[in-house]
């Protein structure tokens, strides 16, 4: 009996998706080797958190950095890697991606799991949408990006971002922080609205009052949800202590908001314009949230406020064209140096869905071409994003006890011509192969 | 044209630009004037990356009368010359971007699948601010192409980025004319026609149809050429054939007088085009994007086509899923003239870093990497005798960099076209405060004008019609 599809989209999805894509997606990322004891000997070591070691040894054991120093001893039984002429860096972190959530954004919607239907989705977790076999993962990690923050998008509350290592056959194997931050994009006001939001609404609504009303309604809903979440948890806690109270109902949506509503989990506010950044900070103040600005194109214009409130920025706009015609041509290239000079905590991110996350080091390098020190450029993609996301004690530098996410190169990590020679994620050696090396190997010698 | 990549959260152009439209002419005027006069310039003691003749240390380069007049050590400055101390800096030829849509007020005449009659030169906006921003990335020549909506698109324009000049002055004198072709998803439009509000389906909607459109167009062009050939030989009883603006450019392709720049991604569609071109007896000058060129490298080399691609963009649509950054290296080893292009007013500003990636992916030498953004682009646009390398007698299109241009830490100090200084970073920085003040003044002035609704309602009537 023939199947009956109720819509063209369903038919297309049923016909196209299995045939066109299942054969292409996945299986390109070779699994990492097992944890063990490794010693990278005689290499230059850029620890990032401390002084550079001109020639020394890094020992990896059981997934952690076990020793580092000019004279660190190589344990017996260790697999030794000759580091002569090479440099060891901490693996880079891209804190601005939706890596693994969106494989082919245009024309293959079945490969995109980056957003949910609706406006408020605090319970949508990137952790459950990431495809651990995404070809983007293999391509990204071989340049030395070892862990990423991957986040959902869309609506006012897009969901929760996950912090993942880029090695593992399953997401739980890759997990660093399952719920690393709640993603909020405040509805915008008036002229000059942002991406999906204000500008489009302004055009379609026909008058600004409609936009303002929608915005006020959404902001009120957001406030109410955050307060409800706090109240919800109070009731749950009371019941936990006193079982004679009436048993409160469970609500997965409110439960998922509690940590953010109580300032225990960062809120990632998507905001580029100065006014939007100010508004996000004011909203966070009002609701006692723990804000991080994501995007942050004009953050340098509100640097003193960011500094005063100690609000960090995950900057994704270094490579953007200036937003105003008469802005200096290098306004966005130079923004990181201005943030650094003002003492604002920030990280540089690719701002990419995933395929181009591997350009992260050159984005940081561009900031260094326009005023940021080379040392700070390196920190902006290693230690600083880790600190901003609360895992600075575990990642971001070469220190004893930290997770062994390390990259060994033949040159400056941020230079485009530099080659990766060895890669460790979670103390596991990662083959330097990807979908790209695979296709290169198959075709480079075709007659 | 490459369709937008859906960044994580797509940015829309800030609406405030529209609000500031009234201010724009004044601001542009401030930036428009070329920053130096036409006199000779002696660049002293640079590391000169000639691209075709190696790297010269501590070398002077004299720019005079629009040309590279001398290259050597301890050159004497002619009378009236501006002398630039380039100690510690790197001079390279101006970057050439073989695929751009900059300055175009329109990109796609998408109503037909053969639009060889339309011309990009008719829609050039010389005041586009991105021209200045590209100069700041060391770019001097770009190839402005029609979009990729049609199997056979419009006629391109090769342009020198002489920011502030009239469009006519920017068109590269003597550059051979060209035309855009396009294959694959952007022509079939299937990823969009199925969407709500997407464009209607239009022939061709498959790669089969694309082959047929090309075959039909060139069959007609061959007939049209034959009818003119008859007439010129005294046939047709002396009656000239009716002029056909669609087929004329295709006849020029058949005669080798117009270069074909063919947007294409998949190996199979490129092979179809090359075979069809062989059959009709014309050459494809460049495969644009050509992301799967590496799968048919030998066939491309045999046809003699060049290929112009992205350094590393991939996976943004289905036909880009097998794109690999090793593409250029594989093709280069097969003898194909390859280039990196931007197809983007943003990316054009950092083609130097894109070129450096070719050393990482596939091990191109420094010189090979530099060629992909300079000399090879000149070959692909048919202007290699004029630009693309630092050689005596060539156009004085050069950029001075603060560090080796293949380093991410480098930025551009100065960019010259035909010996004239069109970008000067120090001057740009020095003028910023004054420009910011001017902006403030203009914004205040705007606030003092009467509120809009108080103005008498009056339709806009151009001056000519008033008279």
PDB file of C-alpha atoms in Angstrom, chain A residues 12 24-25 97-98 103-108 135-136 139 143 151 153-154 185 191-196 199 203 270 272 316 319-326 328-330 333 351-353 355-356 358-359 362 365-366 368-370 374 412 414-419 435-437 439-440 443-444 446-447, chain B residues 3-12 14-17 19-20 27-28 127 129-130 132-133 136 191 194 294-299 312-318 321-326 330 334 345-347 349-350 353 356-357 359-361 366 404 406-412 423 425 428 432 439:
ATOM      1  CA  UNK A  12      10.926  15.347   0.357  1.00  0.00           C
ATOM      2  CA  UNK A  24      27.803  10.980   3.174  1.00  0.00           C
ATOM      3  CA  UNK A  25      27.516  11.932   6.811  1.00  0.00           C
ATOM      4  CA  UNK A  97      29.988  27.664  17.482  1.00  0.00           C
ATOM      5  CA  UNK A  98      27.088  25.336  16.885  1.00  0.00           C
ATOM      6  CA  UNK A 103      26.143  19.829   8.965  1.00  0.00           C
ATOM      7  CA  UNK A 104      24.867  21.343   5.698  1.00  0.00           C
ATOM      8  CA  UNK A 105      22.868  24.485   6.450  1.00  0.00           C
ATOM      9  CA  UNK A 106      21.664  25.205   2.917  1.00  0.00           C
ATOM     10  CA  UNK A 107      19.464  22.759   1.070  1.00  0.00           C
ATOM     11  CA  UNK A 108      19.722  19.907   3.555  1.00  0.00           C
ATOM     12  CA  UNK A 135      32.795  15.656   9.607  1.00  0.00           C
ATOM     13  CA  UNK A 136      33.253  19.179  10.988  1.00  0.00           C
ATOM     14  CA  UNK A 139      38.349  18.976  10.303  1.00  0.00           C
ATOM     15  CA  UNK A 143      44.224  22.542  13.438  1.00  0.00           C
ATOM     16  CA  UNK A 151      25.094  26.345  21.294  1.00  0.00           C
ATOM     17  CA  UNK A 153      20.078  29.409  18.274  1.00  0.00           C
ATOM     18  CA  UNK A 154      16.693  31.006  17.620  1.00  0.00           C
ATOM     19  CA  UNK A 185      18.647  36.742  22.782  1.00  0.00           C
ATOM     20  CA  UNK A 191      15.179  50.909  14.476  1.00  0.00           C
ATOM     21  CA  UNK A 192      18.334  49.011  13.748  1.00  0.00           C
ATOM     22  CA  UNK A 193      17.141  45.692  15.082  1.00  0.00           C
ATOM     23  CA  UNK A 194      19.439  42.773  14.925  1.00  0.00           C
ATOM     24  CA  UNK A 195      19.467  39.505  13.080  1.00  0.00           C
ATOM     25  CA  UNK A 196      16.190  37.614  12.868  1.00  0.00           C
ATOM     26  CA  UNK A 199      14.655  44.969  11.790  1.00  0.00           C
ATOM     27  CA  UNK A 203       9.376  46.024   8.409  1.00  0.00           C
ATOM     28  CA  UNK A 270      23.505  37.298  22.163  1.00  0.00           C
ATOM     29  CA  UNK A 272      26.263  42.964  19.115  1.00  0.00           C
ATOM     30  CA  UNK A 316      32.591  36.652  17.291  1.00  0.00           C
ATOM     31  CA  UNK A 319      36.257  39.365  10.841  1.00  0.00           C
ATOM     32  CA  UNK A 320      32.978  41.203  10.265  1.00  0.00           C
ATOM     33  CA  UNK A 321      32.790  44.140   7.907  1.00  0.00           C
ATOM     34  CA  UNK A 322      32.285  47.402   9.794  1.00  0.00           C
ATOM     35  CA  UNK A 323      28.597  47.970  10.439  1.00  0.00           C
ATOM     36  CA  UNK A 324      28.629  51.647   9.511  1.00  0.00           C
ATOM     37  CA  UNK A 325      29.924  53.010   6.250  1.00  0.00           C
ATOM     38  CA  UNK A 326      32.147  55.611   7.903  1.00  0.00           C
ATOM     39  CA  UNK A 328      37.327  52.862  10.408  1.00  0.00           C
ATOM     40  CA  UNK A 329      38.022  49.973   8.060  1.00  0.00           C
ATOM     41  CA  UNK A 330      39.687  48.017  10.870  1.00  0.00           C
ATOM     42  CA  UNK A 333      39.907  43.820  13.661  1.00  0.00           C
ATOM     43  CA  UNK A 351      31.204  32.631  15.440  1.00  0.00           C
ATOM     44  CA  UNK A 352      30.796  29.888  12.869  1.00  0.00           C
ATOM     45  CA  UNK A 353      28.299  27.071  12.755  1.00  0.00           C
ATOM     46  CA  UNK A 355      32.568  23.987   9.117  1.00  0.00           C
ATOM     47  CA  UNK A 356      34.777  27.076   9.395  1.00  0.00           C
ATOM     48  CA  UNK A 358      38.971  25.894  12.082  1.00  0.00           C
ATOM     49  CA  UNK A 359      39.675  29.519  11.130  1.00  0.00           C
ATOM     50  CA  UNK A 362      43.684  33.174  12.149  1.00  0.00           C
ATOM     51  CA  UNK A 365      45.965  36.366  14.597  1.00  0.00           C
ATOM     52  CA  UNK A 366      44.110  39.121  12.772  1.00  0.00           C
ATOM     53  CA  UNK A 368      47.122  40.671  16.791  1.00  0.00           C
ATOM     54  CA  UNK A 369      47.817  42.302  13.418  1.00  0.00           C
ATOM     55  CA  UNK A 370      45.656  45.183  14.660  1.00  0.00           C
ATOM     56  CA  UNK A 374      50.505  38.047  20.305  1.00  0.00           C
ATOM     57  CA  UNK A 412      53.332  29.558  15.699  1.00  0.00           C
ATOM     58  CA  UNK A 414      48.061  31.145  15.123  1.00  0.00           C
ATOM     59  CA  UNK A 415      49.841  31.205  11.734  1.00  0.00           C
ATOM     60  CA  UNK A 416      47.899  29.746   8.812  1.00  0.00           C
ATOM     61  CA  UNK A 417      50.904  27.908   7.391  1.00  0.00           C
ATOM     62  CA  UNK A 418      51.684  26.050  10.623  1.00  0.00           C
ATOM     63  CA  UNK A 419      51.292  22.269  10.614  1.00  0.00           C
ATOM     64  CA  UNK A 435      37.179  13.882   5.783  1.00  0.00           C
ATOM     65  CA  UNK A 436      39.561  16.231   3.973  1.00  0.00           C
ATOM     66  CA  UNK A 437      42.699  14.155   4.317  1.00  0.00           C
ATOM     67  CA  UNK A 439      39.493  12.684   0.065  1.00  0.00           C
ATOM     68  CA  UNK A 440      42.966  14.103  -0.530  1.00  0.00           C
ATOM     69  CA  UNK A 443      42.320  11.652  -5.319  1.00  0.00           C
ATOM     70  CA  UNK A 444      45.753  13.248  -5.155  1.00  0.00           C
ATOM     71  CA  UNK A 446      44.561   9.927  -9.635  1.00  0.00           C
ATOM     72  CA  UNK A 447      46.154   9.860 -13.060  1.00  0.00           C
TER      73      UNK A 447
ATOM     74  CA  UNK B   3      24.756  32.214  -1.429  1.00  0.00           C
ATOM     75  CA  UNK B   4      25.087  33.271   2.216  1.00  0.00           C
ATOM     76  CA  UNK B   5      26.374  30.635   4.554  1.00  0.00           C
ATOM     77  CA  UNK B   6      23.915  31.066   7.395  1.00  0.00           C
ATOM     78  CA  UNK B   7      26.327  32.073  10.093  1.00  0.00           C
ATOM     79  CA  UNK B   8      25.255  30.927  13.500  1.00  0.00           C
ATOM     80  CA  UNK B   9      22.793  33.774  13.732  1.00  0.00           C
ATOM     81  CA  UNK B  10      22.608  35.597  10.438  1.00  0.00           C
ATOM     82  CA  UNK B  11      23.326  39.292  10.721  1.00  0.00           C
ATOM     83  CA  UNK B  12      21.194  41.730   8.835  1.00  0.00           C
ATOM     84  CA  UNK B  14      22.196  47.586  10.275  1.00  0.00           C
ATOM     85  CA  UNK B  15      19.244  49.735   9.470  1.00  0.00           C
ATOM     86  CA  UNK B  16      21.029  52.763  10.770  1.00  0.00           C
ATOM     87  CA  UNK B  17      22.879  52.799   7.472  1.00  0.00           C
ATOM     88  CA  UNK B  19      19.112  56.509   8.472  1.00  0.00           C
ATOM     89  CA  UNK B  20      22.540  57.849   7.662  1.00  0.00           C
ATOM     90  CA  UNK B  27      31.416  61.315   4.449  1.00  0.00           C
ATOM     91  CA  UNK B  28      32.382  59.735   1.166  1.00  0.00           C
ATOM     92  CA  UNK B 127      31.579  54.761  -4.287  1.00  0.00           C
ATOM     93  CA  UNK B 129      32.928  51.656   0.647  1.00  0.00           C
ATOM     94  CA  UNK B 130      34.058  48.044   0.405  1.00  0.00           C
ATOM     95  CA  UNK B 132      38.336  51.103   0.145  1.00  0.00           C
ATOM     96  CA  UNK B 133      38.284  48.234   2.640  1.00  0.00           C
ATOM     97  CA  UNK B 136      43.273  48.121   2.891  1.00  0.00           C
ATOM     98  CA  UNK B 191      17.066  24.371  -2.209  1.00  0.00           C
ATOM     99  CA  UNK B 194      10.768  24.248  -2.238  1.00  0.00           C
ATOM    100  CA  UNK B 294      40.644  17.802  -7.538  1.00  0.00           C
ATOM    101  CA  UNK B 295      38.472  14.861  -8.591  1.00  0.00           C
ATOM    102  CA  UNK B 296      39.011  15.617 -12.286  1.00  0.00           C
ATOM    103  CA  UNK B 297      42.359  17.432 -12.133  1.00  0.00           C
ATOM    104  CA  UNK B 298      43.813  15.691 -15.193  1.00  0.00           C
ATOM    105  CA  UNK B 299      40.807  16.520 -17.348  1.00  0.00           C
ATOM    106  CA  UNK B 312      38.804  26.304   2.615  1.00  0.00           C
ATOM    107  CA  UNK B 313      35.049  26.963   2.545  1.00  0.00           C
ATOM    108  CA  UNK B 314      32.982  23.792   2.506  1.00  0.00           C
ATOM    109  CA  UNK B 315      29.852  22.054   3.757  1.00  0.00           C
ATOM    110  CA  UNK B 316      27.605  25.110   3.466  1.00  0.00           C
ATOM    111  CA  UNK B 317      25.519  23.294   0.859  1.00  0.00           C
ATOM    112  CA  UNK B 318      25.287  19.787  -0.473  1.00  0.00           C
ATOM    113  CA  UNK B 321      30.267  18.838   1.053  1.00  0.00           C
ATOM    114  CA  UNK B 322      33.228  17.210  -0.685  1.00  0.00           C
ATOM    115  CA  UNK B 323      35.232  20.447  -0.937  1.00  0.00           C
ATOM    116  CA  UNK B 324      38.705  20.030   0.524  1.00  0.00           C
ATOM    117  CA  UNK B 325      41.425  22.575   1.226  1.00  0.00           C
ATOM    118  CA  UNK B 326      43.902  20.375  -0.661  1.00  0.00           C
ATOM    119  CA  UNK B 330      46.364  18.797  -6.198  1.00  0.00           C
ATOM    120  CA  UNK B 334      48.741  18.783 -12.335  1.00  0.00           C
ATOM    121  CA  UNK B 345      33.483  41.838   0.267  1.00  0.00           C
ATOM    122  CA  UNK B 346      34.547  40.621   3.695  1.00  0.00           C
ATOM    123  CA  UNK B 347      36.941  37.831   2.724  1.00  0.00           C
ATOM    124  CA  UNK B 349      40.298  41.817   2.843  1.00  0.00           C
ATOM    125  CA  UNK B 350      42.340  38.815   3.954  1.00  0.00           C
ATOM    126  CA  UNK B 353      45.859  34.551   4.965  1.00  0.00           C
ATOM    127  CA  UNK B 356      48.962  30.981   3.444  1.00  0.00           C
ATOM    128  CA  UNK B 357      46.589  28.094   4.160  1.00  0.00           C
ATOM    129  CA  UNK B 359      51.125  25.923   2.493  1.00  0.00           C
ATOM    130  CA  UNK B 360      49.401  24.071   5.321  1.00  0.00           C
ATOM    131  CA  UNK B 361      47.063  22.027   3.131  1.00  0.00           C
ATOM    132  CA  UNK B 366      55.668  30.402  -0.530  1.00  0.00           C
ATOM    133  CA  UNK B 404      55.441  38.995   5.463  1.00  0.00           C
ATOM    134  CA  UNK B 406      51.574  35.260   4.354  1.00  0.00           C
ATOM    135  CA  UNK B 407      51.657  35.923   8.110  1.00  0.00           C
ATOM    136  CA  UNK B 408      48.424  36.448  10.022  1.00  0.00           C
ATOM    137  CA  UNK B 409      50.203  39.216  11.911  1.00  0.00           C
ATOM    138  CA  UNK B 410      50.731  41.365   8.795  1.00  0.00           C
ATOM    139  CA  UNK B 411      48.701  44.370   7.772  1.00  0.00           C
ATOM    140  CA  UNK B 412      48.895  46.752   4.843  1.00  0.00           C
ATOM    141  CA  UNK B 423      45.408  53.519   0.660  1.00  0.00           C
ATOM    142  CA  UNK B 425      47.147  53.363   6.847  1.00  0.00           C
ATOM    143  CA  UNK B 428      43.702  56.804   7.586  1.00  0.00           C
ATOM    144  CA  UNK B 432      39.907  59.383  12.203  1.00  0.00           C
ATOM    145  CA  UNK B 439      30.036  62.785  11.906  1.00  0.00           C
TER     146      UNK B 439
END
